[in-house]
Amino acid sequence: PRVYLYAGLLGAAAPEARFIYLRRHPMDIAFSEFSQAFGRDLGWASDLELIARYHALSERVMSTWRECLGNRLLEVSYEALVHQPEEELTRILNFCGLDYDPACLGFHESSRAVWTASNLQVRERLNARHIGRWRKYKAHMQDLLDMMGASVPRYEAQLRERGIPF
């Protein structure tokens, strides 16, 4: 969750490097963070107010990196990747100077070790099961939704413009 902090430093150290920023609905991120027992390293993820503050901070940092990195930064929405995988993968690969390969859709078949909290999810095919999960708990998350401010409607508007369900 913190790797984005280094994008500017990496961009300065490697001027030819390209960066892909995978975005997701802010409330789905918040719900995922809150429902995962990350431990001490990410202690803020067990407090809804701190999650909202962290999200606001990450938005400000990414705004700076957008300016600094310009066309070396590609933003990809998780929802678009799930609902339009070939189109999004083609866009990502083109950005990286690579040709589309249908084998990219078989990422879940890899036998490589995964050492993250999402180690089970990476073995699954792309699916929409985790999109909008927070809505089941909306009544309990209204304060967080309010604290997230304009980021939620702004992100939803971007998805709506592209006709991507969320």
XYZ file of N, CA and C in Angstrom:
498
model
N 0.787 -1.223 0.000
C 0.000 0.000 0.000
C 0.825 1.283 0.000
N 2.129 1.192 0.237
C 2.934 2.414 0.328
C 3.902 2.604 -0.828
N 3.947 1.722 -1.768
C 4.950 1.796 -2.831
C 4.806 3.074 -3.674
N 3.612 3.617 -3.780
C 3.393 4.831 -4.564
C 4.227 6.001 -4.051
N 4.617 5.959 -2.791
C 5.392 7.048 -2.210
C 6.725 7.255 -2.921
N 7.233 6.215 -3.547
C 8.553 6.267 -4.155
C 8.530 6.532 -5.660
N 7.376 6.726 -6.245
C 7.281 6.908 -7.692
C 8.121 8.084 -8.180
N 8.075 9.203 -7.502
C 8.850 10.372 -7.920
C 10.338 10.131 -7.836
N 10.789 9.516 -6.760
C 12.204 9.197 -6.587
C 12.661 8.225 -7.676
N 11.868 7.199 -7.907
C 12.205 6.231 -8.947
C 12.196 6.881 -10.326
N 11.246 7.779 -10.546
C 11.173 8.484 -11.822
C 12.388 9.358 -12.062
N 12.905 9.977 -11.014
C 14.108 10.810 -11.142
C 15.347 9.939 -11.343
N 15.404 8.805 -10.664
C 16.559 7.918 -10.771
C 16.598 7.181 -12.106
N 15.432 6.934 -12.676
C 15.338 6.191 -13.943
C 14.438 6.975 -14.899
N 15.008 7.969 -15.589
C 14.204 8.859 -16.427
C 13.425 8.181 -17.566
N 13.817 6.972 -17.938
C 13.108 6.256 -18.999
C 12.035 5.316 -18.447
N 11.978 5.183 -17.125
C 11.037 4.247 -16.502
C 9.600 4.712 -16.707
N 8.731 3.740 -16.791
C 7.292 3.998 -16.900
C 6.631 3.424 -15.649
N 5.503 4.033 -15.278
C 4.822 3.665 -14.043
C 3.360 3.399 -14.325
N 2.845 2.353 -13.714
C 1.433 2.011 -13.836
C 0.817 2.144 -12.457
N -0.208 2.969 -12.380
C -0.902 3.214 -11.119
C -2.273 2.566 -11.226
N -2.448 1.455 -10.541
C -3.724 0.751 -10.545
C -4.608 1.357 -9.482
N -5.710 1.919 -9.936
C -6.656 2.561 -9.027
C -7.852 1.646 -8.808
N -8.557 1.898 -7.736
C -9.744 1.112 -7.396
C -10.709 2.041 -6.682
N -11.969 1.697 -6.670
C -12.960 2.529 -5.996
C -12.471 2.813 -4.578
N -12.422 4.074 -4.168
C -11.900 4.418 -2.841
C -12.571 3.678 -1.688
N -13.858 3.441 -1.783
C -14.546 2.746 -0.694
C -14.228 1.254 -0.694
N -13.990 0.680 -1.867
C -13.566 -0.718 -1.901
C -12.176 -0.864 -1.297
N -11.304 0.108 -1.565
C -9.972 0.088 -0.953
C -10.115 0.178 0.565
N -10.901 1.137 1.021
C -11.072 1.348 2.463
C -11.652 0.102 3.126
N -12.662 -0.481 2.522
C -13.269 -1.684 3.089
C -12.246 -2.815 3.150
N -11.488 -2.977 2.081
C -10.481 -4.024 2.035
C -9.418 -3.812 3.111
N -8.954 -2.579 3.260
C -7.950 -2.285 4.281
C -8.490 -2.562 5.681
N -9.715 -2.114 5.918
C -10.312 -2.247 7.245
C -10.581 -3.707 7.616
N -10.926 -4.512 6.623
C -11.301 -5.898 6.902
C -10.109 -6.852 6.929
N -8.916 -6.356 6.610
C -7.707 -7.182 6.595
C -6.876 -6.907 7.849
N -6.433 -7.937 8.513
C -5.609 -7.763 9.712
C -4.150 -7.604 9.281
N -3.750 -6.367 9.003
C -2.398 -6.109 8.517
C -1.344 -6.130 9.612
N -1.728 -5.870 10.826
C -0.752 -5.849 11.916
C -0.170 -4.466 12.132
N 0.933 -4.421 12.834
C 1.530 -3.146 13.257
C 1.998 -2.270 12.108
N 2.531 -2.861 11.060
C 3.067 -2.063 9.960
C 2.035 -1.119 9.353
N 0.818 -1.559 9.317
C -0.257 -0.749 8.746
C -1.358 -0.560 9.776
N -0.974 -0.165 10.973
C -1.924 0.007 12.065
C -3.046 0.967 11.750
N -2.787 1.948 10.910
C -3.812 2.916 10.528
C -4.989 2.237 9.827
N -4.774 1.052 9.238
C -5.820 0.383 8.467
C -6.925 -0.205 9.338
N -6.796 -0.101 10.645
C -7.858 -0.609 11.521
C -8.710 0.522 12.090
N -8.527 1.725 11.561
C -9.260 2.895 12.038
C -9.824 3.648 10.830
N -11.154 3.751 10.742
C -11.782 4.343 9.561
C -11.357 5.799 9.325
N -11.216 6.567 10.393
C -10.781 7.959 10.216
C -9.357 8.015 9.665
N -8.490 7.159 10.171
C -7.113 7.126 9.674
C -7.054 6.631 8.231
N -7.926 5.707 7.875
C -7.996 5.250 6.487
C -8.356 6.423 5.582
N -9.345 7.217 5.981
C -9.756 8.373 5.175
C -8.605 9.380 5.055
N -7.901 9.617 6.140
C -6.760 10.546 6.101
C -5.655 10.014 5.192
N -5.370 8.733 5.309
C -4.328 8.122 4.486
C -4.712 8.203 3.010
N -5.986 7.949 2.727
C -6.469 8.027 1.350
C -6.289 9.447 0.801
N -6.642 10.452 1.594
C -6.482 11.846 1.164
C -5.007 12.160 0.906
N -4.144 11.668 1.783
C -2.705 11.870 1.605
C -2.224 11.209 0.314
N -2.650 9.978 0.070
C -2.216 9.279 -1.141
C -2.719 9.990 -2.390
N -3.919 10.567 -2.326
C -4.431 11.337 -3.478
C -3.553 12.556 -3.751
N -3.132 13.244 -2.694
C -2.262 14.419 -2.866
C -0.901 14.021 -3.436
N -0.354 12.940 -2.919
C 0.943 12.477 -3.416
C 0.838 12.085 -4.885
N -0.208 11.343 -5.238
C -0.359 10.918 -6.630
C -0.611 12.108 -7.551
N -1.252 13.123 -7.073
C -1.437 14.332 -7.866
C -0.077 14.947 -8.219
N 0.823 14.947 -7.264
C 2.176 15.451 -7.505
C 2.898 14.566 -8.515
N 2.792 13.247 -8.357
C 3.474 12.349 -9.284
C 2.895 12.462 -10.688
N 1.593 12.705 -10.813
C 1.004 12.917 -12.150
C 1.707 14.073 -12.855
N 1.916 15.148 -12.119
C 2.592 16.316 -12.691
C 4.041 16.005 -13.020
N 4.748 15.371 -12.108
C 6.180 15.086 -12.296
C 6.435 14.049 -13.389
N 5.632 13.008 -13.423
C 5.884 11.901 -14.341
C 5.209 12.080 -15.695
N 4.164 12.892 -15.750
C 3.489 13.164 -17.030
C 3.074 11.899 -17.748
N 3.495 11.784 -19.015
C 3.065 10.641 -19.828
C 3.829 9.351 -19.510
N 4.674 9.382 -18.486
C 5.339 8.149 -18.038
C 4.501 7.426 -16.990
N 3.344 7.997 -16.648
C 2.440 7.404 -15.668
C 1.133 7.020 -16.362
N 0.798 5.752 -16.285
C -0.468 5.265 -16.840
C -1.373 4.890 -15.679
N -2.569 5.450 -15.667
C -3.541 5.101 -14.633
C -4.511 4.074 -15.193
N -4.705 3.023 -14.433
C -5.584 1.930 -14.829
C -6.573 1.711 -13.706
N -7.832 1.589 -14.041
C -8.822 1.314 -13.002
C -9.026 -0.191 -12.882
N -9.070 -0.651 -11.658
C -9.293 -2.064 -11.371
C -10.603 -2.524 -12.010
N -11.624 -1.692 -11.904
C -12.935 -2.050 -12.448
C -12.866 -2.226 -13.962
N -12.119 -1.347 -14.641
C -11.957 -1.475 -16.092
C -11.184 -2.745 -16.427
N -10.161 -3.043 -15.643
C -9.364 -4.245 -15.878
C -10.223 -5.501 -15.742
N -11.123 -5.500 -14.773
C -12.003 -6.650 -14.573
C -13.053 -6.756 -15.686
N -13.663 -5.630 -16.059
C -14.768 -5.661 -17.021
C -14.318 -5.616 -18.473
N -13.114 -5.104 -18.729
C -12.594 -5.009 -20.099
C -11.138 -5.464 -20.119
N -10.879 -6.710 -19.717
C -9.494 -7.134 -19.524
C -8.615 -7.041 -20.773
N -9.104 -7.477 -21.913
C -8.262 -7.433 -23.112
C -7.933 -5.998 -23.501
N -8.930 -5.123 -23.436
C -8.712 -3.713 -23.784
C -7.700 -3.070 -22.832
N -7.863 -3.310 -21.547
C -6.965 -2.698 -20.562
C -5.560 -3.300 -20.636
N -5.480 -4.611 -20.807
C -4.160 -5.235 -20.925
C -3.433 -4.753 -22.175
N -4.165 -4.582 -23.257
C -3.564 -4.047 -24.481
C -3.030 -2.651 -24.227
N -3.800 -1.837 -23.544
C -3.380 -0.465 -23.213
C -2.121 -0.474 -22.339
N -2.089 -1.353 -21.346
C -0.940 -1.460 -20.446
C 0.305 -1.921 -21.221
N 0.134 -2.967 -22.009
C 1.274 -3.499 -22.748
C 1.788 -2.495 -23.782
N 0.885 -1.799 -24.457
C 1.309 -0.757 -25.403
C 2.107 0.325 -24.683
N 1.650 0.711 -23.523
C 2.345 1.711 -22.712
C 3.768 1.251 -22.387
N 3.922 -0.052 -22.194
C 5.235 -0.626 -21.873
C 6.048 -0.963 -23.124
N 5.476 -0.699 -24.298
C 6.188 -1.011 -25.538
C 6.169 -2.484 -25.887
N 5.142 -3.195 -25.425
C 5.033 -4.633 -25.660
C 3.784 -4.940 -26.467
N 3.801 -6.060 -27.160
C 2.628 -6.509 -27.907
C 1.691 -7.275 -26.980
N 0.413 -7.222 -27.314
C -0.569 -7.969 -26.541
C -0.338 -9.461 -26.731
N -0.446 -10.205 -25.656
C -0.323 -11.659 -25.689
C -1.486 -12.223 -24.880
N -2.345 -13.027 -25.499
C -3.496 -13.594 -24.776
C -3.095 -14.353 -23.503
N -1.864 -14.817 -23.430
C -1.400 -15.535 -22.238
C -1.439 -14.644 -20.997
N -1.460 -13.336 -21.199
C -1.529 -12.418 -20.053
C -2.795 -12.648 -19.236
N -3.842 -13.115 -19.886
C -5.085 -13.376 -19.165
C -4.988 -14.635 -18.296
N -3.927 -15.407 -18.463
C -3.749 -16.621 -17.677
C -2.824 -16.437 -16.485
N -2.711 -15.215 -15.998
C -1.827 -14.908 -14.865
C -2.084 -15.809 -13.662
N -3.338 -16.171 -13.464
C -3.734 -16.962 -12.296
C -3.187 -18.392 -12.344
N -2.666 -18.803 -13.488
C -2.146 -20.162 -13.636
C -0.671 -20.272 -13.224
N -0.055 -19.159 -12.897
C 1.357 -19.154 -12.507
C 1.549 -19.919 -11.198
N 2.675 -20.604 -11.093
C 2.966 -21.351 -9.871
C 3.956 -20.611 -8.970
N 4.319 -19.383 -9.346
C 5.270 -18.610 -8.536
C 4.694 -18.306 -7.156
N 5.571 -18.179 -6.195
C 5.160 -17.854 -4.824
C 4.686 -16.408 -4.749
N 3.702 -16.171 -3.911
C 3.173 -14.829 -3.680
C 3.201 -14.597 -2.173
N 3.821 -13.492 -1.766
C 4.016 -13.226 -0.345
C 3.267 -11.986 0.120
N 2.075 -11.778 -0.378
C 1.279 -10.615 0.031
C -0.029 -11.080 0.640
N -0.772 -10.119 1.190
C -2.072 -10.435 1.786
C -3.058 -10.964 0.743
N -2.790 -10.700 -0.534
C -3.705 -11.139 -1.596
C -3.233 -12.442 -2.239
N -2.446 -13.234 -1.525
C -1.852 -14.437 -2.105
C -2.883 -15.426 -2.655
N -4.064 -15.492 -2.089
C -5.093 -16.392 -2.616
C -5.802 -15.780 -3.823
N -6.000 -14.482 -3.800
C -6.704 -13.817 -4.899
C -5.945 -13.904 -6.212
N -4.629 -13.876 -6.170
C -3.870 -13.904 -7.419
C -3.968 -15.246 -8.122
N -4.496 -16.227 -7.460
C -4.693 -17.543 -8.078
C -6.077 -17.654 -8.726
N -6.864 -16.604 -8.649
C -8.202 -16.604 -9.231
C -8.197 -15.862 -10.567
N -9.126 -16.231 -11.415
C -9.348 -15.464 -12.649
C -9.870 -14.083 -12.267
N -9.730 -13.130 -13.181
C -10.342 -11.819 -12.937
C -11.838 -12.019 -12.733
N -12.382 -11.370 -11.718
C -13.818 -11.462 -11.472
C -14.277 -10.193 -10.762
N -15.555 -9.973 -10.798
C -16.134 -8.746 -10.230
C -16.591 -8.922 -8.785
N -16.275 -10.059 -8.183
C -16.750 -10.362 -6.834
C -16.337 -9.305 -5.803
N -15.182 -8.680 -5.971
C -14.696 -7.723 -4.980
C -15.027 -6.274 -5.334
N -15.740 -6.084 -6.405
C -16.147 -4.733 -6.789
C -17.461 -4.405 -6.077
N -17.464 -3.310 -5.348
C -18.679 -2.865 -4.662
C -18.999 -3.618 -3.384
N -18.062 -4.391 -2.862
C -18.326 -5.144 -1.615
C -18.703 -4.224 -0.468
N -18.149 -3.041 -0.457
C -18.395 -2.102 0.639
C -19.867 -1.724 0.729
N -20.606 -1.812 -0.379
C -22.007 -1.380 -0.389
C -22.877 -2.191 0.572
N -22.519 -3.443 0.810
C -23.274 -4.273 1.761
C -23.237 -3.671 3.168
N -22.202 -2.885 3.425
C -21.993 -2.317 4.757
C -22.127 -0.797 4.753
N -22.760 -0.274 3.715
C -22.850 1.177 3.533
C -23.435 1.873 4.756
N -24.441 1.283 5.368
C -25.064 1.901 6.542
C -24.055 2.086 7.674
N -23.089 1.196 7.753
C -22.072 1.267 8.807
C -20.857 2.102 8.387
N -20.803 2.434 7.113
C -19.631 3.134 6.585
C -19.943 4.562 6.150
N -21.113 5.059 6.507
C -21.509 6.394 6.068
C -20.530 7.470 6.545
N -20.064 7.359 7.774
C -19.091 8.342 8.265
C -17.828 8.319 7.413
N -17.351 7.129 7.082
C -16.162 7.015 6.236
C -16.443 7.592 4.854
N -17.589 7.282 4.309
C -17.968 7.827 3.003
C -17.945 9.346 3.031
N -18.452 9.937 4.092
C -18.419 11.395 4.247
C -16.987 11.901 4.349
N -16.143 11.194 5.087
C -14.753 11.610 5.272
C -13.950 11.495 3.974
N -14.344 10.591 3.096
C -13.624 10.409 1.833
C -13.857 11.594 0.892
N -14.884 12.374 1.172
C -15.100 13.603 0.414
C -15.390 13.377 -1.053
N -14.820 14.242 -1.887
C -15.120 14.252 -3.322
C -14.451 13.110 -4.076
N -13.534 12.387 -3.442
C -12.816 11.342 -4.184
C -13.754 10.240 -4.679
N -14.783 9.920 -3.907
C -15.704 8.853 -4.309
C -16.536 9.272 -5.516
N -17.267 10.399 -5.457
C -18.044 10.778 -6.645
C -17.164 11.054 -7.868
N -15.958 11.565 -7.655
C -15.047 11.839 -8.772
C -14.635 10.527 -9.457
N -14.299 9.531 -8.666
C -13.903 8.240 -9.234
C -15.091 7.573 -9.937
N -16.247 7.614 -9.311
C -17.436 7.011 -9.922
C -17.794 7.702 -11.238
N -17.622 9.008 -11.299
C -17.904 9.746 -12.543
C -16.955 9.299 -13.653
N -15.698 9.065 -13.309
C -14.727 8.591 -14.315
C -15.133 7.230 -14.847
N -15.601 6.353 -13.980
C -16.048 5.045 -14.425
C -17.309 5.160 -15.285
N -18.231 5.987 -14.837
C -19.472 6.196 -15.585
C -19.198 6.680 -17.007
N -18.257 7.631 -17.148
C -17.894 8.177 -18.459
C -17.443 7.088 -19.412
N -16.798 6.059 -18.887
C -16.297 4.962 -19.721
C -17.268 3.797 -19.790
N -18.420 3.923 -19.115
C -19.420 2.860 -19.131
C -18.984 1.618 -18.378
N -18.197 1.819 -17.336
C -17.676 0.695 -16.565
C -18.485 0.523 -15.281
N -19.068 -0.649 -15.064
C -19.856 -0.882 -13.852
C -18.993 -0.836 -12.595
N -19.601 -0.364 -11.530
C -18.900 -0.323 -10.244
C -19.856 -0.626 -9.128
